[in-house]
PDB file of C-alpha atoms in Angstrom:
ATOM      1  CA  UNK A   1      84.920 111.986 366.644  1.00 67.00           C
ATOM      2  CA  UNK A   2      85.031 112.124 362.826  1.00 73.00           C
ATOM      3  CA  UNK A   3      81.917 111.184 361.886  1.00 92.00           C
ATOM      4  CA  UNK A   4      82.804 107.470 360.911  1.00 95.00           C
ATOM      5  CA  UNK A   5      81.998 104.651 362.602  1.00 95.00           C
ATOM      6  CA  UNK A   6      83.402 100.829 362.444  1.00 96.00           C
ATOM      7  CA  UNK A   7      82.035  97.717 364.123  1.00 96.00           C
ATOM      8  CA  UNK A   8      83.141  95.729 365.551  1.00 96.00           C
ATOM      9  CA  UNK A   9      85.916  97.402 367.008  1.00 95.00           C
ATOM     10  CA  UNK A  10      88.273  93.825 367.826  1.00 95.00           C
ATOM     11  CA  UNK A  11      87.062  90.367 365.628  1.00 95.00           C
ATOM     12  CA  UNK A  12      89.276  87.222 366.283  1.00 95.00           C
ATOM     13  CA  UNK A  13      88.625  84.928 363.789  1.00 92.00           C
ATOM     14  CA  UNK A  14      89.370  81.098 362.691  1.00 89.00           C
ATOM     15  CA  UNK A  15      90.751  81.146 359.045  1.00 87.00           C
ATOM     16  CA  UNK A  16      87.680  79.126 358.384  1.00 86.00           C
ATOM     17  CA  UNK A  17      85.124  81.873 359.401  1.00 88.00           C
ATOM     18  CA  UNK A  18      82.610  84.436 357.391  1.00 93.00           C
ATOM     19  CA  UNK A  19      82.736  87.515 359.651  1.00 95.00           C
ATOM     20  CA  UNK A  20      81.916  91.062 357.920  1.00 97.00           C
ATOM     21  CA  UNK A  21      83.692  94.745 358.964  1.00 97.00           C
ATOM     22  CA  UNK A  22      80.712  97.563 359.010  1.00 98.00           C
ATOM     23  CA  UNK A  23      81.649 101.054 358.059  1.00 98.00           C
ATOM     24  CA  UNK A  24      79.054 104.049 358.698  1.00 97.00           C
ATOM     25  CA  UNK A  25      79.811 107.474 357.884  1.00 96.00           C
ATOM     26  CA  UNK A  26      77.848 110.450 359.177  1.00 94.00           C
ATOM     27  CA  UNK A  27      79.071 113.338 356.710  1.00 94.00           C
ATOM     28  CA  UNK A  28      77.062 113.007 353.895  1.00 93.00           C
ATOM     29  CA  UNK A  29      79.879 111.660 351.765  1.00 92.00           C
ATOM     30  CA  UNK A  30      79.715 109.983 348.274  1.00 89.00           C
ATOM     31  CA  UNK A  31      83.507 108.226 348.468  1.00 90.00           C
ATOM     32  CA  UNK A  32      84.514 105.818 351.015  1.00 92.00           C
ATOM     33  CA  UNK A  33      87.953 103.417 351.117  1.00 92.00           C
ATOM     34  CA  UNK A  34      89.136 100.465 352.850  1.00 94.00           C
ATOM     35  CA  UNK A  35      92.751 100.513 354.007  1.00 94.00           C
ATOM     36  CA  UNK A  36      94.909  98.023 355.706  1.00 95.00           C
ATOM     37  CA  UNK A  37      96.989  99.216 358.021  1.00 93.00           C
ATOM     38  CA  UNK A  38      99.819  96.113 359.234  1.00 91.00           C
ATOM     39  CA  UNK A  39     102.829  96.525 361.966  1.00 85.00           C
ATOM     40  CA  UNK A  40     105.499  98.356 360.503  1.00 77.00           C
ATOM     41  CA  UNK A  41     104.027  98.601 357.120  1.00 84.00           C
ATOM     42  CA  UNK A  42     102.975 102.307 355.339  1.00 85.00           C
ATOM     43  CA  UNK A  43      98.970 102.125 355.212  1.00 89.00           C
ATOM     44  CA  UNK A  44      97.532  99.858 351.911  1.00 89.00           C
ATOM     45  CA  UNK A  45      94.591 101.374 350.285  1.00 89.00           C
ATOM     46  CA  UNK A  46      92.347  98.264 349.377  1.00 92.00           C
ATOM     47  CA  UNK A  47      89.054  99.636 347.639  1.00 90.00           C
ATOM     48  CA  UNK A  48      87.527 103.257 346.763  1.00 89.00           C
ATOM     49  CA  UNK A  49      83.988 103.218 346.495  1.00 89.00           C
ATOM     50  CA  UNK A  50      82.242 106.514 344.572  1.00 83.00           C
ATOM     51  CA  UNK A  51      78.593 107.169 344.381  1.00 78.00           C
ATOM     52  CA  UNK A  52      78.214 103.701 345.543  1.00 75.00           C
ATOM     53  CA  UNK A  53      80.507 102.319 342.481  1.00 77.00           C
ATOM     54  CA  UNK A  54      83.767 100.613 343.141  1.00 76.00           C
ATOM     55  CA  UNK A  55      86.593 102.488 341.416  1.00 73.00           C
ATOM     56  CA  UNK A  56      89.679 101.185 342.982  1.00 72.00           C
ATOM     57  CA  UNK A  57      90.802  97.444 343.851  1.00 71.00           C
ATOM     58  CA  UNK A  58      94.067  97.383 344.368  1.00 72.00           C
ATOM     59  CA  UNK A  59      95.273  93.651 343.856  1.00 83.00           C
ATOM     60  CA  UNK A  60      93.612  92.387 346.667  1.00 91.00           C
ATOM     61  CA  UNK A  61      93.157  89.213 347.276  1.00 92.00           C
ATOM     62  CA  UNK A  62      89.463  88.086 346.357  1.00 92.00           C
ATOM     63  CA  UNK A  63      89.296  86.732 350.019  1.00 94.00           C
ATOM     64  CA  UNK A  64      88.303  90.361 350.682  1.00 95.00           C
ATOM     65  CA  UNK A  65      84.988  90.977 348.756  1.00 94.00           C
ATOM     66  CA  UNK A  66      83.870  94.898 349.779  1.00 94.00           C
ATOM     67  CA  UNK A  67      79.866  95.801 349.733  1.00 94.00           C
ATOM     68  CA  UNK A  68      78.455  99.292 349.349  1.00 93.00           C
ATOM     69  CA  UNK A  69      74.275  99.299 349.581  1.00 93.00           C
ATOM     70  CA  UNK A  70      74.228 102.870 349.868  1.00 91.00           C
ATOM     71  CA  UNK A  71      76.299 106.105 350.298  1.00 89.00           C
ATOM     72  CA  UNK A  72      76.531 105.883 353.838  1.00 94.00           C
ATOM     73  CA  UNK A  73      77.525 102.576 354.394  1.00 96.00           C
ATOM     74  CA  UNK A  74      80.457  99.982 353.018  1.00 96.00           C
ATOM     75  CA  UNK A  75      81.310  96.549 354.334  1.00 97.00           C
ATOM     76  CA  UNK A  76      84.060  94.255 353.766  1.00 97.00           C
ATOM     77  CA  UNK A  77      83.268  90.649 354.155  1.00 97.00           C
ATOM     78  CA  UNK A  78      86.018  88.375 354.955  1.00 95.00           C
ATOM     79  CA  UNK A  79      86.387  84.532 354.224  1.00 93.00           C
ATOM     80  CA  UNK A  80      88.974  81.859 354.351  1.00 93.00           C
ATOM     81  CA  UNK A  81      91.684  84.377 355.629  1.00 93.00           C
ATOM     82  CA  UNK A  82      95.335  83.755 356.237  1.00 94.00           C
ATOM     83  CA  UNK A  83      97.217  84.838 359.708  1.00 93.00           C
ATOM     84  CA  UNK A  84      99.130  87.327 357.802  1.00 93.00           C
ATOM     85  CA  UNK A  85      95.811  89.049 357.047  1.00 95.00           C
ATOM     86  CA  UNK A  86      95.966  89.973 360.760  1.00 96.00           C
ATOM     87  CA  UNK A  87      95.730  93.724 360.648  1.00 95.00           C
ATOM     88  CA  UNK A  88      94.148  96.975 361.554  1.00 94.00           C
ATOM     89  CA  UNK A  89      91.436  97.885 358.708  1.00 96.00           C
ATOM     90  CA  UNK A  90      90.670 101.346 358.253  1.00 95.00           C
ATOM     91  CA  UNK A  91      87.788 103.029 356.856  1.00 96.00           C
ATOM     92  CA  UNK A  92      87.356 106.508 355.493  1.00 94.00           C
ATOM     93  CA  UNK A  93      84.882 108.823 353.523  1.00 93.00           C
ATOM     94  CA  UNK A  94      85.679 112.011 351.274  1.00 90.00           C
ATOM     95  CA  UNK A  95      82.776 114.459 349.844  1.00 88.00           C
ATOM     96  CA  UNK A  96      84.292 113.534 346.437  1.00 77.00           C
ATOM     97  CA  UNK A  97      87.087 111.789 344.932  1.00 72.00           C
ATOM     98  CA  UNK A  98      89.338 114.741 343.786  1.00 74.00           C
ATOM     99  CA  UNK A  99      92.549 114.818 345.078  1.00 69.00           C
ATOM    100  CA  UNK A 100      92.363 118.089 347.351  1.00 75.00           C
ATOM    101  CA  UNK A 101      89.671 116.220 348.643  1.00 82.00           C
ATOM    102  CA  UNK A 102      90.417 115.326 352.874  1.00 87.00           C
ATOM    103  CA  UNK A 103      89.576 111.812 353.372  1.00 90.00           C
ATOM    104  CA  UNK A 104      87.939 111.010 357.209  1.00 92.00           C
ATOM    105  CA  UNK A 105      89.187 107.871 359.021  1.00 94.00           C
ATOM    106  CA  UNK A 106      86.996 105.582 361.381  1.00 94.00           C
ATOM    107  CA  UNK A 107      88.752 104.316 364.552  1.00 93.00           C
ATOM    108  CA  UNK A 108      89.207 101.194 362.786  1.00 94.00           C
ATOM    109  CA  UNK A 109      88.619  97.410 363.350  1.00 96.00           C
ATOM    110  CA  UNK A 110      91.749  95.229 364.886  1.00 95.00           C
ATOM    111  CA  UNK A 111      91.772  92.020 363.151  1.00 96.00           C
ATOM    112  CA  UNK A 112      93.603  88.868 364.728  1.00 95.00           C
ATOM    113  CA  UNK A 113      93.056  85.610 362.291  1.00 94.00           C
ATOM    114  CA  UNK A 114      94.702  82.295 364.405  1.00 92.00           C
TER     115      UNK A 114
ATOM    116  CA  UNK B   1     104.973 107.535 340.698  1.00 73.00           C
ATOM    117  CA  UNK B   2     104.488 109.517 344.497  1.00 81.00           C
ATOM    118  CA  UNK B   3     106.279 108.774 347.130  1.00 89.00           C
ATOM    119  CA  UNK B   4     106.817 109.804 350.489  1.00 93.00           C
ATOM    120  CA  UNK B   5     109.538 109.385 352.995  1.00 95.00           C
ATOM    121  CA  UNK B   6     109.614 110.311 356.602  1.00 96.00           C
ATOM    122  CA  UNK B   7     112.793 110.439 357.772  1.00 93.00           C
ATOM    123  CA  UNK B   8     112.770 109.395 361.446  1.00 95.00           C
ATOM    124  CA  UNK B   9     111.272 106.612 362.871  1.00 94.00           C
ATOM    125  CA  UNK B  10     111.166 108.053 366.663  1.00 97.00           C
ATOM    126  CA  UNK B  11     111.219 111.266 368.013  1.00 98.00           C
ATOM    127  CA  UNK B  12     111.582 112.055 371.474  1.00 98.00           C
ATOM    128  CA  UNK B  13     111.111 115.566 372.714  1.00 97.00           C
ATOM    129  CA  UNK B  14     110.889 117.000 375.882  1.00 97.00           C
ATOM    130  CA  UNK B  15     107.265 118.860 377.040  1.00 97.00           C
ATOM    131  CA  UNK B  16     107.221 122.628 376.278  1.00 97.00           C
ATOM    132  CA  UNK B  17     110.532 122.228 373.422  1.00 97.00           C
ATOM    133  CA  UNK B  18     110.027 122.400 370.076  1.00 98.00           C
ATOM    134  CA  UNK B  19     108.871 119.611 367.532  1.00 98.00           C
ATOM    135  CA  UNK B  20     110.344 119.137 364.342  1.00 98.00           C
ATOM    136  CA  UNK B  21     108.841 116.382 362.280  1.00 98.00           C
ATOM    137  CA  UNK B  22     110.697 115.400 358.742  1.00 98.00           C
ATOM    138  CA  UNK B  23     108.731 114.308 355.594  1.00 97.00           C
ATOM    139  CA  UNK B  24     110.134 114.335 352.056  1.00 96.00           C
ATOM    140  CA  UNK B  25     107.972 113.820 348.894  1.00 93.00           C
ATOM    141  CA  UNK B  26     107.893 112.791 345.198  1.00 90.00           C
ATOM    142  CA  UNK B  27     105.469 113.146 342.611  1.00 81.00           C
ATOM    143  CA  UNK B  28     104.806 113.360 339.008  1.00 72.00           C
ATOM    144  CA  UNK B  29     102.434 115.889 339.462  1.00 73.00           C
ATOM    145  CA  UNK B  30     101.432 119.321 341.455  1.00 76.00           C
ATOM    146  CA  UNK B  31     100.920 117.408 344.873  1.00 82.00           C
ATOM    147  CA  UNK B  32      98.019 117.846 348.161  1.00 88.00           C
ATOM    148  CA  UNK B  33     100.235 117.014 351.192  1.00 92.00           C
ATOM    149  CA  UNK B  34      98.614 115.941 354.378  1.00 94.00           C
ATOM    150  CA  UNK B  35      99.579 115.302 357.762  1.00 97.00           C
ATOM    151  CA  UNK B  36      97.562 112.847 359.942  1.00 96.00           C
ATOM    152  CA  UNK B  37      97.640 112.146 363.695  1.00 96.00           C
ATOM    153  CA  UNK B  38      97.108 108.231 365.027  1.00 94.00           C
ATOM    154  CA  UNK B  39      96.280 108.273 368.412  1.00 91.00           C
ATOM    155  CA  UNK B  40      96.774 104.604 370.395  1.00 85.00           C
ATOM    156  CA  UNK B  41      93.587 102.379 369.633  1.00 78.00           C
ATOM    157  CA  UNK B  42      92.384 105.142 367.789  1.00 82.00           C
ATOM    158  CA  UNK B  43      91.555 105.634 363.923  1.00 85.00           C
ATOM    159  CA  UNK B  44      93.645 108.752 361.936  1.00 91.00           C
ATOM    160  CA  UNK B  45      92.836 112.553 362.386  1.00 93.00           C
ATOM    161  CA  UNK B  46      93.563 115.004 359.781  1.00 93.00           C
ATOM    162  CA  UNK B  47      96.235 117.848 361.295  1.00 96.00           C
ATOM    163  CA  UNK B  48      96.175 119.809 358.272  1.00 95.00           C
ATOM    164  CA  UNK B  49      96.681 119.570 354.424  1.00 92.00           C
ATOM    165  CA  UNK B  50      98.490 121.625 351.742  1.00 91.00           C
ATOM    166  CA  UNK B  51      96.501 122.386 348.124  1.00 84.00           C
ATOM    167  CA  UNK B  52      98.595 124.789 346.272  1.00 77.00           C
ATOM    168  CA  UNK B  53      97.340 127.775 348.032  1.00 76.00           C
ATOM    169  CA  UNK B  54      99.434 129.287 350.621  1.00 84.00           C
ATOM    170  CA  UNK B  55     102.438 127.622 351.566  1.00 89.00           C
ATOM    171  CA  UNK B  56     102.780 127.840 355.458  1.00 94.00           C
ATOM    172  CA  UNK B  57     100.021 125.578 356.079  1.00 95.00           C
ATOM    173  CA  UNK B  58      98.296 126.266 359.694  1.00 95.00           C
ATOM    174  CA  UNK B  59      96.806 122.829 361.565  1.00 95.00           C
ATOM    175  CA  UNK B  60      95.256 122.038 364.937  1.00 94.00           C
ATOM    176  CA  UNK B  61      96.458 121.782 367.947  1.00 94.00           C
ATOM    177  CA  UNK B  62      99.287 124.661 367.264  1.00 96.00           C
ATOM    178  CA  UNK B  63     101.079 122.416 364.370  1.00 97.00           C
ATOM    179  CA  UNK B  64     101.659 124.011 361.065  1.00 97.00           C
ATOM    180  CA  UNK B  65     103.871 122.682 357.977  1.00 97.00           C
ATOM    181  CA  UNK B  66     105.754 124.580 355.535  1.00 95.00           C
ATOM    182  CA  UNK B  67     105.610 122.790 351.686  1.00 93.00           C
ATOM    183  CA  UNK B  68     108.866 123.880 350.006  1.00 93.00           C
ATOM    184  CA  UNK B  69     108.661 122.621 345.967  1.00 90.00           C
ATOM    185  CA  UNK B  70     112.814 122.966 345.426  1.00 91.00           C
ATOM    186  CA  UNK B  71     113.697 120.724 348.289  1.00 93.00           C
ATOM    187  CA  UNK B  72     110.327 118.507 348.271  1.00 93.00           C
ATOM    188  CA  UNK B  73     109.733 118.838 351.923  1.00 95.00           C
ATOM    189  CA  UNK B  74     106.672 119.018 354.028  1.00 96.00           C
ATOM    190  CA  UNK B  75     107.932 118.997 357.723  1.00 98.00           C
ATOM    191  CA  UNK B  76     106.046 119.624 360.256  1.00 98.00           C
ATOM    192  CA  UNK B  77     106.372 121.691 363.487  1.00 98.00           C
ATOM    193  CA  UNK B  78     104.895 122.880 366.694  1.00 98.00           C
ATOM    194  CA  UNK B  79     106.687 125.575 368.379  1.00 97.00           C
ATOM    195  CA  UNK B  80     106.018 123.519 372.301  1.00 97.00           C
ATOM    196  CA  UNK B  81     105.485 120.025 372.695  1.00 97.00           C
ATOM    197  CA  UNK B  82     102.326 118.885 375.035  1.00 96.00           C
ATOM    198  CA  UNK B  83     102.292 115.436 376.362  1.00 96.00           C
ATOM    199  CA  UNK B  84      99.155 115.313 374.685  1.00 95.00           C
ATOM    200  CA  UNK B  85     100.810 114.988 371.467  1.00 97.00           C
ATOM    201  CA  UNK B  86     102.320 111.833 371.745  1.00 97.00           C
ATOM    202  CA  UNK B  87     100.968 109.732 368.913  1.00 96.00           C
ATOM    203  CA  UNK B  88     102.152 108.448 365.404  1.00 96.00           C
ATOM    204  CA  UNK B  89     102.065 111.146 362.270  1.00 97.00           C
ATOM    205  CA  UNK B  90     101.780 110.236 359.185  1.00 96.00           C
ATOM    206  CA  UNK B  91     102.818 112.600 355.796  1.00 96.00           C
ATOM    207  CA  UNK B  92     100.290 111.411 352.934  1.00 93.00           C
ATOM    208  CA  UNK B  93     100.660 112.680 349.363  1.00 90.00           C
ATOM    209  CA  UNK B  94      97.741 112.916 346.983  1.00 85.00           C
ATOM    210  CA  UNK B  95      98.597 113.296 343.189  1.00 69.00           C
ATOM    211  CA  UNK B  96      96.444 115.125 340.797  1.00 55.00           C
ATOM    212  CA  UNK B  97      95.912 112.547 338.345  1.00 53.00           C
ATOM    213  CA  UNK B  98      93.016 111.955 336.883  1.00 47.00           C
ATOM    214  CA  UNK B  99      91.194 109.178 338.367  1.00 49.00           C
ATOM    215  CA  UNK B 100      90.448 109.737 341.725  1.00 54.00           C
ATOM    216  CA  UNK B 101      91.752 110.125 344.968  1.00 64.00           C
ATOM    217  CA  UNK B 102      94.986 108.206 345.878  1.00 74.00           C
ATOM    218  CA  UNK B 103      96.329 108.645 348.721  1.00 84.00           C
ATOM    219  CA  UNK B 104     100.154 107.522 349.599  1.00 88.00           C
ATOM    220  CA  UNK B 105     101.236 107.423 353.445  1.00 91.00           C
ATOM    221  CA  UNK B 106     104.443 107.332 354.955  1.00 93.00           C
ATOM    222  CA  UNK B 107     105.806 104.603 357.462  1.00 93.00           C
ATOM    223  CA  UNK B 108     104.771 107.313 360.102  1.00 95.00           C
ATOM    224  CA  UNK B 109     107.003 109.184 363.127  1.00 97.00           C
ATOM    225  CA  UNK B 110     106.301 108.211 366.317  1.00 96.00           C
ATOM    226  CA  UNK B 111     106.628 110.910 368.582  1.00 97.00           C
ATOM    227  CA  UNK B 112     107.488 110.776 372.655  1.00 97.00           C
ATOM    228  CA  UNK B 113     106.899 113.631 375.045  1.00 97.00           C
ATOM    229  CA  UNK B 114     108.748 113.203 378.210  1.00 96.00           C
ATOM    230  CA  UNK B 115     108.387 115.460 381.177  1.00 91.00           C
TER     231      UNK B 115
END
């Protein structure tokens, strides 16, 4: 195990739903990053929190709205989405935000929107 | 901008033979180079990473990589496949911009062991 956690682990929603993705890490991190990770698609970095701060949002759409209360924890609530938001999200948490930094994934949350 | 290519798709090996595993890279700047593991149903593991130091890079699980600046390569290899190592492996390039950490992943390798 890495040390990060995501719950739920499967979420079928309508694309009229509110559901929210929880990310915990474990490592004493201060950075932590949603990614997007679709069938045959290279992995999408979505948002890079630091120190709590967002400092990354990379043209997502602002049916994605990411939360992070504290250093340990970042959500990413989810409203009104489309089928082709159907995905697996990723997160991850890095001691800093420096490029030599490693950055450790969760198992990740399998998303199915009908 | 970085950029990273993994040349092949598939790759089917048999167990105990070698594995060779192709990435090629661009960037701007003095690069980090990662390789990450994706087990089924399961979330990504760092193998190893590259950060300017030595060159011949030393991972888990017997893999190493070799980061070669004049042909921009970062393959990696394992000198006798396990079935245990079939997964998806991803090459991920970090540039050292200012700014933060940004990482950029390749469309990953799937790799088959066969008996």
């Amino acid at each position: 195990e890495t040390g990060v956690t995501q719950t739920p682990r499967h979420l079928v929603m309508g694309m009229t739903n509110k559901k929210s993705l929880k990310c915990e890490q474990h490592l004493g991190h201060n950075a932590m990053y949603w990614y997007k990770q679709s069938a045959k698609k290279p992995l999408e970095l979505m948002f890079v929190y630091s120190l709590e701060e967002r400092v990354e949002n990379n043209s997502v759409p602002s049916r994605f709205s990411p939360e992070c209360p504290n250093s340990s924890h970042l959500f990413l609530h989810l409203h009104t989405l489309q089928p082709e938001d159907s995905a697996l999200y990723l997160c991850a948490s890095s001691h800093g935000t420096g490029t030599e930094e490693t950055q450790y994934f969760g198992p990740g949350t399998r998303l199915l929107v009908l | 901008a970085q950029s990273v290519t993994q040349l092949d798709s598939h790759v089917s090996v048999s167990e105990g033979t070698p594995v060779l595993l192709r990435c090629n890279y661009s960037s701007s700047y003095s690069p980090s180079l990662f390789w990450y593991v994706q087990h089924p149903n399961k979330g990504l593991q760092l193998l190893l990473k590259y950060t300017s130091a030595a060159t011949l890079v030393k991972g888990i699980n017997g893999f190493e990589a070799e980061f070669k600046k004049s042909e921009t390569s970062f393959h990696l290899t394992k000198p006798s496949a396990h079935m245990s190592d079939a997964a998806e492996y991803f090459c991920v390039v970090s540039d050292r911009r200012g700014g933060g950490n940004k990482l950029t992943f390749g469309t990953g390798t799937q790799l088959k062991v066969e008996l």
